[in-house]
PDB file of C-alpha atoms in Angstrom:
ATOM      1  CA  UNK A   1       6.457  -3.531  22.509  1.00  0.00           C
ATOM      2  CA  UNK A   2       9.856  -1.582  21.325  1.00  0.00           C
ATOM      3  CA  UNK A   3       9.359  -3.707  17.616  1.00  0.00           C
ATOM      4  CA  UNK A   4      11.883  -4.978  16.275  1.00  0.00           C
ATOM      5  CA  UNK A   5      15.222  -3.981  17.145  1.00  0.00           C
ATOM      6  CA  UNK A   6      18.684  -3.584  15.204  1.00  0.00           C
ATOM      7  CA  UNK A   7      22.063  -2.664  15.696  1.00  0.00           C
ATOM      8  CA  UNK A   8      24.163  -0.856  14.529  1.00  0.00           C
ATOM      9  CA  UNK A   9      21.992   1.367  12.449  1.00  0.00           C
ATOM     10  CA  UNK A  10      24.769   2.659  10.541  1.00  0.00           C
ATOM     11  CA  UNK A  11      28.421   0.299   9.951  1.00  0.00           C
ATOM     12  CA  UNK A  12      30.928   1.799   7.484  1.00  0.00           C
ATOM     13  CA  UNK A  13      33.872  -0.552   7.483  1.00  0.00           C
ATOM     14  CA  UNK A  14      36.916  -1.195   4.978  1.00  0.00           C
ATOM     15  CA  UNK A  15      37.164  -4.269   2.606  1.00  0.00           C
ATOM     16  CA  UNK A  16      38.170  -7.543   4.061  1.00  0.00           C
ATOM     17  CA  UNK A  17      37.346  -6.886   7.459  1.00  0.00           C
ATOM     18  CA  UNK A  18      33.968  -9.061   9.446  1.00  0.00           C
ATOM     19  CA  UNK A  19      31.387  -7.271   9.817  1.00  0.00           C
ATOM     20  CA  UNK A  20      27.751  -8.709  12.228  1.00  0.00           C
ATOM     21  CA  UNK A  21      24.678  -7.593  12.252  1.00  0.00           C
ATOM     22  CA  UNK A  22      22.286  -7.860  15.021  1.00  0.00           C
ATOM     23  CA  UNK A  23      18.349  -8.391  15.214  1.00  0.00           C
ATOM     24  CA  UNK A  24      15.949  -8.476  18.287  1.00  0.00           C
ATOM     25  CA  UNK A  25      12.717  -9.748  17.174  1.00  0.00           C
ATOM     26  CA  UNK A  26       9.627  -9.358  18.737  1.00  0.00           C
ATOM     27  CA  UNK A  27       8.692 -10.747  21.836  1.00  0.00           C
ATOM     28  CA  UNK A  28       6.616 -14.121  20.917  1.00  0.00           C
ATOM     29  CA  UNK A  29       7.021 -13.853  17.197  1.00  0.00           C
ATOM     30  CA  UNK A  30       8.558 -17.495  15.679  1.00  0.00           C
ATOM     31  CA  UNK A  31       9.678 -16.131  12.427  1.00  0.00           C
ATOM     32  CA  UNK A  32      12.622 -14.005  11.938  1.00  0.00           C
ATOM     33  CA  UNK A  33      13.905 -13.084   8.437  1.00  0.00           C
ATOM     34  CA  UNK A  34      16.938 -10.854   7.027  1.00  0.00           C
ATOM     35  CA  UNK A  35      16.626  -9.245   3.919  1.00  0.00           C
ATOM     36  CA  UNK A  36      18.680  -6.999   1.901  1.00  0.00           C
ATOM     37  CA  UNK A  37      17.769  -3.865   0.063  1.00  0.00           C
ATOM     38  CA  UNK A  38      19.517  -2.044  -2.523  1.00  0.00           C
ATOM     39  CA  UNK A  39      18.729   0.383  -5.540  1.00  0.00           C
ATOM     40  CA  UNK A  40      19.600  -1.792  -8.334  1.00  0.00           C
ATOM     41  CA  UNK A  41      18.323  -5.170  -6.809  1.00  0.00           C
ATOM     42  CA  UNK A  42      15.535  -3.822  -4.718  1.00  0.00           C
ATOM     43  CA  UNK A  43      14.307  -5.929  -0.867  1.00  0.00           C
ATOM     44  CA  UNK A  44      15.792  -9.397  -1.680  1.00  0.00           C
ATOM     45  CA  UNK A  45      14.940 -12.025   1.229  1.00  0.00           C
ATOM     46  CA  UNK A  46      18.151 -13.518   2.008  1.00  0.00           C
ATOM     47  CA  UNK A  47      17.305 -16.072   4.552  1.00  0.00           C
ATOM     48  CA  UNK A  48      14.305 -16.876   7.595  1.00  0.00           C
ATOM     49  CA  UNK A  49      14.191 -18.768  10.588  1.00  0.00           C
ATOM     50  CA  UNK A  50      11.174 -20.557  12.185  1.00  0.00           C
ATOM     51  CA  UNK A  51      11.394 -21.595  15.542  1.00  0.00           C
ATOM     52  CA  UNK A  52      15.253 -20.538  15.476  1.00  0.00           C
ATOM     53  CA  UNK A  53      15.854 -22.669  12.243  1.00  0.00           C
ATOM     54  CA  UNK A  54      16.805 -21.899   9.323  1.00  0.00           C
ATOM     55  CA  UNK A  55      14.181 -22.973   6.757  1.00  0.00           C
ATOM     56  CA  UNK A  56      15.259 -21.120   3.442  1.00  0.00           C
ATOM     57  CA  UNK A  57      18.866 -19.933   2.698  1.00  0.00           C
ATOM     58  CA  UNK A  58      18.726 -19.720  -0.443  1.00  0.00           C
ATOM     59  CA  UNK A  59      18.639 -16.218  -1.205  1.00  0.00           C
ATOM     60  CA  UNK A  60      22.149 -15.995   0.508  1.00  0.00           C
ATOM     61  CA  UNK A  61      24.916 -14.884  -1.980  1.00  0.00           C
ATOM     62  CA  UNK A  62      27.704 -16.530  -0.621  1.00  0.00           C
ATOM     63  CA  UNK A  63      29.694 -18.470   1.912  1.00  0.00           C
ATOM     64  CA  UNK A  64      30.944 -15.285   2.939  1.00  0.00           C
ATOM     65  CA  UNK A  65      27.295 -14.518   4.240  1.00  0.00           C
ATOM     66  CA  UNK A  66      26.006 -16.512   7.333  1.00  0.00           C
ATOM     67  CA  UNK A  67      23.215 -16.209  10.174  1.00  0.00           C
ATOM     68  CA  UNK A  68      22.876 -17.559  12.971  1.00  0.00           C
ATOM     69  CA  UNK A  69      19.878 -17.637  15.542  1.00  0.00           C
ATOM     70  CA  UNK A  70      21.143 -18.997  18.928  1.00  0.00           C
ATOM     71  CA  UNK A  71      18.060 -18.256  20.622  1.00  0.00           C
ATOM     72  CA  UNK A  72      14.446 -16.839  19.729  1.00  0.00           C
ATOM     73  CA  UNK A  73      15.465 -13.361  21.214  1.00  0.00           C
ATOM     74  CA  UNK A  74      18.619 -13.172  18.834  1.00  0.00           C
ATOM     75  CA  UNK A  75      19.749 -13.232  15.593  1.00  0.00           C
ATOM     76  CA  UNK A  76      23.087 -12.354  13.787  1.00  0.00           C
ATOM     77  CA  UNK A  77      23.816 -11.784  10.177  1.00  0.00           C
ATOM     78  CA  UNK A  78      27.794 -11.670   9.371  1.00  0.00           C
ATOM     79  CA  UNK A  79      29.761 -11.252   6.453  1.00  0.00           C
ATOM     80  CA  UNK A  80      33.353 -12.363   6.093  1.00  0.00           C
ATOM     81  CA  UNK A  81      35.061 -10.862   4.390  1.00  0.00           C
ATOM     82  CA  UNK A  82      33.529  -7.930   3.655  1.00  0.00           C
ATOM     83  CA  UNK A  83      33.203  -6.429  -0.091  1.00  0.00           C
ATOM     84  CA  UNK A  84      31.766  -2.698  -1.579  1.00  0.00           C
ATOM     85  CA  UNK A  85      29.335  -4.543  -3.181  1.00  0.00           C
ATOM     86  CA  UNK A  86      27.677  -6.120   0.338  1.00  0.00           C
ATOM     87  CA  UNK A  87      26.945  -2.015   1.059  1.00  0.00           C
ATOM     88  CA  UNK A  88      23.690  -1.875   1.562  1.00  0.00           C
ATOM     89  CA  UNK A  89      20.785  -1.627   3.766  1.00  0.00           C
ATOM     90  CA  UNK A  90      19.564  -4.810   5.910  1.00  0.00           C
ATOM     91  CA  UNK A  91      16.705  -5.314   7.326  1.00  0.00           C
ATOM     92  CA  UNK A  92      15.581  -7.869  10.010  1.00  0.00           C
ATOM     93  CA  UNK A  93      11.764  -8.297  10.220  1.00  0.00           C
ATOM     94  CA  UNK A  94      10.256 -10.554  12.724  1.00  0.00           C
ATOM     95  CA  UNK A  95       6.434 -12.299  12.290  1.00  0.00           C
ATOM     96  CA  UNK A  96       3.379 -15.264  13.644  1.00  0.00           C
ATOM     97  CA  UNK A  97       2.876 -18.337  11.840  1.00  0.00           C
ATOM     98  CA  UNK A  98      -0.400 -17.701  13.108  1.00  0.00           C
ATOM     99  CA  UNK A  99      -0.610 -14.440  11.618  1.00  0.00           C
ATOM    100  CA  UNK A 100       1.656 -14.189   8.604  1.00  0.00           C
ATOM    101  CA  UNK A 101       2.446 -10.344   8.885  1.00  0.00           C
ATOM    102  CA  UNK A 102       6.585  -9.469   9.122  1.00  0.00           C
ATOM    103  CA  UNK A 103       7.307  -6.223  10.919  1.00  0.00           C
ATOM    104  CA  UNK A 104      10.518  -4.832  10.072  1.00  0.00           C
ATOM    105  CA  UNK A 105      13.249  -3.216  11.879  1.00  0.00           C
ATOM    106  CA  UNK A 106      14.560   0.366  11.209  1.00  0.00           C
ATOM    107  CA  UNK A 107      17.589  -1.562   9.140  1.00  0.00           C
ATOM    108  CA  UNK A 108      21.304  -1.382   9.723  1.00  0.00           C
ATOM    109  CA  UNK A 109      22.953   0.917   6.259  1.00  0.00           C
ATOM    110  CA  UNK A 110      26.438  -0.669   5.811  1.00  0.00           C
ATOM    111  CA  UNK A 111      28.838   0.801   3.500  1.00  0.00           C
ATOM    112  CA  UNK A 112      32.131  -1.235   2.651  1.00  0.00           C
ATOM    113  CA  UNK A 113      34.887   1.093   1.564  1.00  0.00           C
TER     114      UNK A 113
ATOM    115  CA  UNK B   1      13.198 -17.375 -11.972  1.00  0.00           C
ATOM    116  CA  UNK B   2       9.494 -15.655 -10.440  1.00  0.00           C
ATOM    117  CA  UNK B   3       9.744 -11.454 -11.137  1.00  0.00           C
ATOM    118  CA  UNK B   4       7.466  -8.828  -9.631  1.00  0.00           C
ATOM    119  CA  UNK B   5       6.760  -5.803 -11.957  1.00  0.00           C
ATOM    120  CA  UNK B   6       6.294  -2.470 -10.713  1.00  0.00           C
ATOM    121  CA  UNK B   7       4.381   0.753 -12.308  1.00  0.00           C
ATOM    122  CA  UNK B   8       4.947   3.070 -12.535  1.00  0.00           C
ATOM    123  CA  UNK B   9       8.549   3.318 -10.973  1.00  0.00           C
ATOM    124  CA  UNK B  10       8.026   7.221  -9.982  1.00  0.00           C
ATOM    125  CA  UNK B  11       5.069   9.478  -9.807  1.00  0.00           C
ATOM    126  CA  UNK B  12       4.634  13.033  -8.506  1.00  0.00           C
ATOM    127  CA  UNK B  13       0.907  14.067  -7.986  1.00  0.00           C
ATOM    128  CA  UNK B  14      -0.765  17.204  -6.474  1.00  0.00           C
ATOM    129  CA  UNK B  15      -2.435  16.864  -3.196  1.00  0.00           C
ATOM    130  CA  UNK B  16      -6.182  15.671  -3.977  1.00  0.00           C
ATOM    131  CA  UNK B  17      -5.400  13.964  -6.758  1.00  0.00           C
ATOM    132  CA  UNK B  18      -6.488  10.170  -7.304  1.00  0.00           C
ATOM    133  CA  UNK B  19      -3.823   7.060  -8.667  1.00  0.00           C
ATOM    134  CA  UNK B  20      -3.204   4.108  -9.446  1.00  0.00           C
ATOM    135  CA  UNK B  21       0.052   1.585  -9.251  1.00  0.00           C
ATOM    136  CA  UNK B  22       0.156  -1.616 -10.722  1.00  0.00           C
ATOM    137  CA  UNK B  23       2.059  -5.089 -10.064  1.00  0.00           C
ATOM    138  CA  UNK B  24       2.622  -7.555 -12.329  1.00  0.00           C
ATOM    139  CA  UNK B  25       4.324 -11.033 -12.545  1.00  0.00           C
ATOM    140  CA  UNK B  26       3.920 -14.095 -15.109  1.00  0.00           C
ATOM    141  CA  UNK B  27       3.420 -16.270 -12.335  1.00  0.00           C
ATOM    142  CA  UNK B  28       0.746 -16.950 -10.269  1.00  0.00           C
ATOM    143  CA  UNK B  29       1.453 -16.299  -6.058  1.00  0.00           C
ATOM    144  CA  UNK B  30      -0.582 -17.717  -3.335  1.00  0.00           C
ATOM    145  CA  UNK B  31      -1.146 -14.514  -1.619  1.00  0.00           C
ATOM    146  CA  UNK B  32       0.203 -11.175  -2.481  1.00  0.00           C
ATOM    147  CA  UNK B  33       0.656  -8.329   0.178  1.00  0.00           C
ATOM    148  CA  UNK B  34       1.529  -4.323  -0.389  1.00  0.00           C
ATOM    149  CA  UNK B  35       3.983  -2.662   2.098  1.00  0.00           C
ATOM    150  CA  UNK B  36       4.738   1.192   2.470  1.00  0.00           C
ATOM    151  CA  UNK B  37       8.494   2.455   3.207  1.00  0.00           C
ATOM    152  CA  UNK B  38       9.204   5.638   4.219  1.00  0.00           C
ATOM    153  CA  UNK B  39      12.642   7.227   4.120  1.00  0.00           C
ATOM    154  CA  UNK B  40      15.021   5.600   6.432  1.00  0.00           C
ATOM    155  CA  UNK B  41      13.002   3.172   7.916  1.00  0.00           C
ATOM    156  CA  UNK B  42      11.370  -0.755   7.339  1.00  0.00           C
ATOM    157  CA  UNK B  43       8.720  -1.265   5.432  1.00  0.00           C
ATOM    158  CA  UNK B  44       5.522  -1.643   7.065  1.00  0.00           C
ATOM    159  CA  UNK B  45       2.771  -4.077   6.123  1.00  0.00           C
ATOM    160  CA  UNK B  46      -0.748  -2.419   4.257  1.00  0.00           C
ATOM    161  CA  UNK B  47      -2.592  -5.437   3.508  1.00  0.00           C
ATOM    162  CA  UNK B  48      -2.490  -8.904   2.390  1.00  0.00           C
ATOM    163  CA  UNK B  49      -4.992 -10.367  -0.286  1.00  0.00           C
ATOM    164  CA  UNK B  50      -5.021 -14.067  -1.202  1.00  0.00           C
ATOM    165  CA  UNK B  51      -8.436 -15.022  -2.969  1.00  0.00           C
ATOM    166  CA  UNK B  52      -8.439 -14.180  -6.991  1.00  0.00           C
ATOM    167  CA  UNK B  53     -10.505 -11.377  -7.628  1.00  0.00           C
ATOM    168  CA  UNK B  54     -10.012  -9.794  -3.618  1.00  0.00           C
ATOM    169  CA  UNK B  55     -10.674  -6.081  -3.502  1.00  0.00           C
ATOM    170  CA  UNK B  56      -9.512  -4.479   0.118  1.00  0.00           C
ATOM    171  CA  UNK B  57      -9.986  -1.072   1.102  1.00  0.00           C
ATOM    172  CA  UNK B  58      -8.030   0.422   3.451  1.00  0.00           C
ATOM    173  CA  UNK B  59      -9.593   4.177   4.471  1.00  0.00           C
ATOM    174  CA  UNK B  60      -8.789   5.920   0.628  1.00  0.00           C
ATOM    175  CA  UNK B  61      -6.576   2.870  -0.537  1.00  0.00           C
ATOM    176  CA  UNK B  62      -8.169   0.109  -2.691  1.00  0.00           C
ATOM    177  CA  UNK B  63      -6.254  -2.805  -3.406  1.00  0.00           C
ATOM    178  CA  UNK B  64      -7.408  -5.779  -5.925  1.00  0.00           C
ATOM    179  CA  UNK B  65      -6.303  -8.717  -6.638  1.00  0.00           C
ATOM    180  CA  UNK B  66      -6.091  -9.683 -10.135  1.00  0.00           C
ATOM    181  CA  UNK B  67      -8.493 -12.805 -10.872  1.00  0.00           C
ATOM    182  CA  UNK B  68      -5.760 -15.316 -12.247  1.00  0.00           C
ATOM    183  CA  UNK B  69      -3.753 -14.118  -8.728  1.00  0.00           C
ATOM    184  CA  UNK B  70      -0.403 -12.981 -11.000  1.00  0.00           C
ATOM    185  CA  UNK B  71      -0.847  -9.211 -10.638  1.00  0.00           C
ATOM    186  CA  UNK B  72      -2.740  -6.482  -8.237  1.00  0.00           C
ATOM    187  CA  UNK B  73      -3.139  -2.972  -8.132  1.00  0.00           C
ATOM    188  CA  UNK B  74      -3.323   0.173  -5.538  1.00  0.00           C
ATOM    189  CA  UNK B  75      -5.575   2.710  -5.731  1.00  0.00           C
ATOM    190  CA  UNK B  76      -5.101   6.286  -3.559  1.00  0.00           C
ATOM    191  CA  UNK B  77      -8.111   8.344  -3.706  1.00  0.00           C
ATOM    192  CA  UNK B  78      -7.392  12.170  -2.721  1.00  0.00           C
ATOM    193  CA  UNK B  79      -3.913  11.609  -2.245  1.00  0.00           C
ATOM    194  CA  UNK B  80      -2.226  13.600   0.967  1.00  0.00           C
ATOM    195  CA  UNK B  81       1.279  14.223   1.363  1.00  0.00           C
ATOM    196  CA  UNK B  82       1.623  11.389   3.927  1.00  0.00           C
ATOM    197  CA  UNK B  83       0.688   8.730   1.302  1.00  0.00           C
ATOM    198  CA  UNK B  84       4.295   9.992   0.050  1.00  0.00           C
ATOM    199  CA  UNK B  85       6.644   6.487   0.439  1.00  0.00           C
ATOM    200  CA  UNK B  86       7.843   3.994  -1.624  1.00  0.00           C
ATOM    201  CA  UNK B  87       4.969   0.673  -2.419  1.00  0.00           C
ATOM    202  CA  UNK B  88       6.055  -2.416  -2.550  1.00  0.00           C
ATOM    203  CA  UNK B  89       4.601  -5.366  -3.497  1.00  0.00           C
ATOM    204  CA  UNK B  90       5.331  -8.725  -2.254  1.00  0.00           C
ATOM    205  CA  UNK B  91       3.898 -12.031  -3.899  1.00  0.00           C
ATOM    206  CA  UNK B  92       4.608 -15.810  -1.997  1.00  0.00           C
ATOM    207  CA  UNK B  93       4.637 -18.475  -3.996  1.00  0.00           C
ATOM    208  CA  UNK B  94       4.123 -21.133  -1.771  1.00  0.00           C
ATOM    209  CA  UNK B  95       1.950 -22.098   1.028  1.00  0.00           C
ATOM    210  CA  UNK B  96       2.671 -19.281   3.649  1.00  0.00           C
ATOM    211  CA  UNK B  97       2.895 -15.353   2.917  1.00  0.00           C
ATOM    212  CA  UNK B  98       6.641 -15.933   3.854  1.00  0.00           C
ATOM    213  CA  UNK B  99       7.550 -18.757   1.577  1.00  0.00           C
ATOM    214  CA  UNK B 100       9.831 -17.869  -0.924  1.00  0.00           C
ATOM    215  CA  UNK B 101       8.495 -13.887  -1.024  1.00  0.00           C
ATOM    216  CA  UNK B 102       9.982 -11.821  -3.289  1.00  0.00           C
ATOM    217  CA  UNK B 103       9.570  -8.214  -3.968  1.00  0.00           C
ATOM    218  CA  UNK B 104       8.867  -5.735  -6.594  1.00  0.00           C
ATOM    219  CA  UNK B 105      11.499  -2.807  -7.310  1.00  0.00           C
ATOM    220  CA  UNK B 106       8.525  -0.489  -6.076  1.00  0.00           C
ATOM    221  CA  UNK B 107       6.754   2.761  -6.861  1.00  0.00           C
ATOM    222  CA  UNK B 108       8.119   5.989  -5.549  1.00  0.00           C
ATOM    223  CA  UNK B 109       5.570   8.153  -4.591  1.00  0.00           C
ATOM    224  CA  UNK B 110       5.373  11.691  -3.808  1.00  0.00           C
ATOM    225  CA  UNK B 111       2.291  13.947  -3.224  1.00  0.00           C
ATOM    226  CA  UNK B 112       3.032  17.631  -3.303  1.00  0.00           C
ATOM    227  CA  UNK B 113       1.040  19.684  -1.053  1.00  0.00           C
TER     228      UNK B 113
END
């Protein structure tokens, strides 16, 4: 299996403009989850999926933040607008109920200018 | 508002040398789990413990779980330059190792050769 996949790995973009983040999980795995991971706050779980719904968005900072999973092969994070404080790295992990271990993707490193 | 402590935040050790890094919290998680993240890349999942008192080895890692299930620790015996990575620590709170995880800011470890 290729894991889980992300793209872009790298987004620099300027303030104000949209900016979406993609996430491939892996094949067969019914949990999908985005987190967000900077220096001063650390890996903060923004929001997971089970079974393509959202079950906990409550670490999302603000309407300007939303995900979306249309399918269980696909998964978008966007932010609009975009801010310098949303620069950061995101990470998309994927998991089993049945086995309660995430796997994480390589990340996507956004910087807003 | 449930915290994860980290300690130490940094440590630099000679190759062959044995440690210890600690995680803390005031409240009490249903299962705790320690990741590994290298430089540019996801974390990746070392073990999970969920019984009070839980001591996993893992090849030269040892990882307990404190009794009242609010802290754990890591042990590295002989320490090798690929143990080098940032730990993490994530606890759950609630039924599932993915409800409502948070993280710990991490250890930064580096073992010189």
């Amino acid at each position: 299996d290729a894991g889980v996949i992300q793209s872009p790995r790298h987004e620099v973009t300027e303030m104000g403009q949209e900016v979406t983040l993609r996430c491939k999980p892996i094949s067969g795995h019914d949990y999908l989850f985005w987190y967000r991971q900077t220096m001063m706050r650390g890996l903060e779980l923004l929001i997971y999926f089970n079974n393509n719904v959202p079950i906990d968005d409550s670490g999302m900072p603000e309407d300007r933040f939303s995900a979306k999973m249309p399918n269980a092969s696909f998964s978008t994070l966007k932010i609009q607008p975009s801010e310098p404080r949303d620069s950061a790295v995101y990470f998309c992990a994927s998991g089993s109920g049945r086995r309660e271990t995430q796997y994480f993707g390589p990340g996507t490193r956004l910087l807003v200018l | 508002t449930q915290l994860l402590e980290q300690s130490p935040q940094f440590l630099s050790i000679q190759e062959g040398e044995n440690l210890t890094v600690y995680c803390n919290s005031s409240s009490v998680f249903s299962s705790l789990q320690w990741y590994r993240q290298e430089p540019g890349e996801g974390p990746v999942l070392l073990v999970t413990v969920v019984t009070g008192g839980e001591v996993k080895k893992l090849k030269r890692l040892t990882f307990q779980f404190g009794d009242a299930r609010k802290d754990s620790s890591l042990h590295i015996t002989a320490a090798q330059p690929g143990d080098t990575g940032l730990y993490l620590c994530a606890g759950a709170p609630g039924k599932t190792s993915y409800d409502k995880v948070i993280f710990g800011p991490g250890t930064s470890l580096s073992v010189i050769p």
